[in-house]
Amino acid sequence: MLLSRTLKEELIKYLFFCVAAVSIFIIFFIFFFLFQEALPAFQEMGWGIFSTKWNASNGPYGIGAAIFGTLIVTLGAMLIAIPLGILGAIFLSELAPHRLRIILKPIIELLAGVPSIVYGFIGIVLIVRYLQPSFDMLSGYSFLAGSLILGVMALPIIISMSDDAMKAVPRSYKEASLALGATKWETIKKVTIPSSISGISAAVVLGIGRAIGETMAVSLVLGNVMKIPLPPWDMFETTGTTLTSLIVNDMGEATGLHVNALFAGAVILFVIVAIMSISSNILQERVEKKFRGG
Amino acid sequence: MTSKNKIKMDIRNLNLWYDKSQALYDITVPVLENKVTAIIGPSGCGKSTLIRCLNRMNDIINKCRIEGSVIMDDVDIYEKKTDVVEIRKKVGMVFQKPNPFPKSIYENIAYGCRIAGIRNKKKLDEIVENSLKEAALWDEVSDRLDDSAMGFSGGQQQRLCIARALAINPDVVLMDEPCSALDPIATAKIEELIRELVKNYTVVIVTHNMQQAARVSNYTAYMYLGKLIEYGGTKQIFENPKEESTENYITGRFG
Amino acid sequence: MDLRKSYSYFKDFFKELLKRDNWEFKKIMCIVSIVFSSLVAIIGFASVAMSVYIGDIFLRFLLGTIAILISILLFYSYIKLHKKKELASLIVFVVIVFLLAYYMPLFPPQYELKAYDVDASILKFMITSFILIIVGILGASFSMKPLYNFTSKSSQASAYYVLTVAILLILYPLVVIVSSIVSNGIGGISWEFLTQDVSRHGSKGGVFPAIVGTLLLLMGTVFIALPLGIGSAIYLQEYAKKGKIVRVIRIGVDVLQGIPSIVHGLFGLAFFVPIFGISLLSGILIMSFLTLPIIIRSSEEALKSVPQSLREGSYAVGATRWQTIQRVVLPPALPGIITGTVLGVGRAAGETAPIMFTAVVFMGAGTPTSIFDPIQALPYHLLELTRYIGAYPVDQNAWATALLLLSIVLGMNAIAIIIREKYRVEF
Ligand SMILES: Nc1ncnc2c1ncn2[C@@H]1O[C@H](COP(=O)(O)OP(=O)(O)OP(=O)(O)O)[C@@H](O)[C@H]1O
Ligand SMILES: [Mg+2]
């Protein structure tokens, strides 16, 4: 009786161990595979991989222009999403009456799930068509369009996570402040936001990470040419690409070193996103520690 | 020590480390059958740690290392071949904060029996009723057995947890500050319950409340900074402590 | 019913306004000014949205009125001497608005950016409407100050005003997107659309094979990712010793969760396609890898939220580890696990990038007979239609596909949220 039960327990444990081992193997195999495939490009090109010299058919494969595009589109998106997102989160968590909140919060969470191809489609039929006449552009396809879409896409994540962060501030903190005669707004400014700042930063960082990795929505509204626009701040330029758009446009017909260069782009994306999600996690752990102690 | 009583559990030279810091130092103390043994001492002195050693609850804490032995019915519960599950069936535990499962009262109590393989509905009904009666809760909940346990008061929840522990018919019941979350009336109920229980069970109770220890226990162990300072009959400990530290603590002159 | 509830929020606000002593001139002025400024902001907003310039006279009228209203307020509200800063900022604001009212109509119709080598121009309506929005919002929040006699309550009122504007700005694009998809797409959804194959580059026919393909893909993904994900989460959370290794694994899971889906696509193209070809199987494997970390993470969170005291309660009555997991830990964690799974699968349902070179074709897949056949899928179908816009008359079908995809994905997310809210166990 004792033996069989112990045996059963051990067997179950092993079963779970094996399952976990398979998942972990998959995860680290993907990482390994990416790096392995990217290696030839890094070896062949050296630092030249970051240059802007790009020739799709026979090299060189410098992906600098795509990196630049990723940065500029993300920057533009964040100019929209960060202030609006944080303000929205404050409204949602501190200001909205409960009844309004329980409607708004699920709606915003729902919108985080809208597929990126739908945003891409909207980008073409609404945003690009709007921008072209409104700015008297050659065509509406531009970094600006990409930034607008990405900004809207990043909003739900930032709002929802920042809201959670602010909701996690213990009520006793706020009550202490209100009891001292502070207004609600002063309490928000002086207590709620400072004590949830790590969580809000985590939300922002995660939002940036998502924006950087977004593919379909962006690639559809960009010109997708491997060139840095002149002047570089030209958000209206119709030639422009990002790392994700580069990969999605070229991966169908790439061969040889070209493939490796795409993998190099993927590795760079991977590294950026890894840094983002790890720092977001660290920030969030900090929040948890803070409130568990208090 | 009074030797006419049978020793139910014998803690011998028990040392315990959480990671690198030692929490228990060479504890040797008996637990007598059908008696209430109280463990008292200032906060952080290792009372909970010690009582959790008696049903190997510390096994589930990471980086917790234990040396020494606890003998129950001539078997060392820390021996490799001892089945920890069997130990826990014999040594029930009630926790500081009531921790009922988010299920009905009935299911909470039947849980342990089902684990032990009792499926017979009639038998289960009987056990549930008996343990609720033993825990002095039957009258209050007999018509609400299917209500979720989460909706009951703290004192009721705690008695439910006691009933849950009794349902598997243990030999020993461990209670870690069972009354700390309760009001005086609920506390009195539980104390009364403990006095009843001790007729059939062996009880070990950790408490912060000196009067409570004096009221319910037959034997008292005083701990300080992970060490057992003094052990003896409750009357003797409270009226005539041998150690100065004990006296200071009991009389409240403690820093 | 919910509408009525949010309505009561505004009702409270107005009640509050009405309650304040009796109606004196200053208060009426304040409210008129708040309402008018908000109106100006809305007009500005509308003129951006519709790309129209509102005209010189109207512009002057709007800005001028705001400036006059606020000057009257300034005049009538008693500002104590130590509020000098407030006074100064109000005066500066009024002066600037007056200047804008005079100069803005004189702006040229457009600023060419050609001089900077940029093929675009800033049109007059852009500048003027942004100015209107800003002046409107600022004006309204300034007008609130006299209402609360320049106390800390007045800055609270201004802040609340700005926050409310922000949430409206956030909701605007979301409402536009959803409503335009619904209104344009609903007409295209018909029995034929749902049950027929693609024809004429998607401008005729329907999306039946794409629906089938997406369903098959999701089923396969659940079949692989669910057991792997839940099993791994149980091992990591309930069995594994909490050490460095588990930490590294968890970071790995997190990073994989954040990886752009196109990277999964690239991986699949280079690794699976050479083995399984462009096939349902490749797609299922890639989607499983994509959803695996989501399922692991959310299941872990769900397991973690079950308090340790419950496990102890179970161990204390002699339950083994597996019995405890099975009977005590899993039941309350289940809603969380299901929520995470549905969210993960919902994400997979909408993804295009991972499958576009590995599993799908635009037409001709029909109903696949083996897992080695390629499939059609809704997101990819929408992508192709989007590319055909302008070249072929696909608009109607594109909107309808977008609506269908959106409802499937949002429907799944809604189910997930409902499960989470409804079966949430409070400890
Ligand atoms: N899980 C743990 N990990 C590390 N250290 C622990 C752990 N649990 C307890 N300790 C430490 O062991 C010592 C004894 O703790 P214990 O909980 O046994 O004290 P106690 O006497 O029950 O105190 P109280 O009366 O406050 O409940 C304390 O110093 C505590 O910090
Ligand atoms: Mg304790």
XYZ file of C-alpha atoms and ligand atoms in Angstrom, chain B residues 16-19 21-24 40-52 58 61-64 96 176-177 206-208 223 226, ligand 1:
65
model
C 16.298 22.967 12.237
C 17.712 25.366 9.686
C 15.926 27.645 7.237
C 18.528 27.865 4.534
C 19.920 30.361 9.669
C 19.182 27.985 12.489
C 15.671 28.285 13.887
C 15.606 25.417 16.413
C 4.687 29.464 24.668
C 7.349 32.048 23.993
C 7.903 35.406 22.400
C 7.195 35.991 18.732
C 9.722 34.492 16.355
C 11.145 32.066 18.908
C 10.273 29.069 16.756
C 6.983 27.817 18.191
C 5.332 27.413 14.824
C 8.472 25.871 13.447
C 8.538 23.317 16.232
C 4.898 22.363 16.026
C 5.152 21.975 12.265
C 8.265 21.792 7.157
C 9.316 24.543 2.746
C 12.287 24.954 0.499
C 15.748 24.882 1.968
C 14.524 23.697 5.331
C -3.335 30.074 12.891
C -0.880 26.794 15.989
C -2.414 29.819 17.685
C 0.897 27.097 20.423
C -0.408 30.214 22.057
C 0.525 33.787 22.768
C 10.872 28.588 24.215
C 14.896 28.735 19.129
N 9.728 29.746 5.790
C 10.731 30.330 6.492
N 11.894 30.645 5.868
C 12.896 31.230 6.563
N 12.837 31.547 7.845
C 11.709 31.255 8.538
C 10.598 30.632 7.892
N 9.604 30.480 8.794
C 10.092 30.967 9.948
N 11.350 31.432 9.804
C 12.183 32.002 10.850
O 12.310 31.090 11.912
C 12.167 31.732 13.160
C 11.056 31.123 13.945
O 9.826 31.363 13.294
P 8.432 30.816 13.830
O 7.426 31.098 12.772
O 8.587 29.411 14.224
O 8.191 31.746 15.074
P 6.951 31.753 16.106
O 7.497 31.472 17.416
O 5.874 30.913 15.599
O 6.539 33.271 16.042
P 5.050 33.879 16.131
O 4.675 33.795 17.539
O 5.224 35.287 15.675
O 4.179 33.083 15.233
C 11.948 33.191 12.877
O 13.159 33.871 13.062
C 11.541 33.235 11.432
O 12.042 34.381 10.827
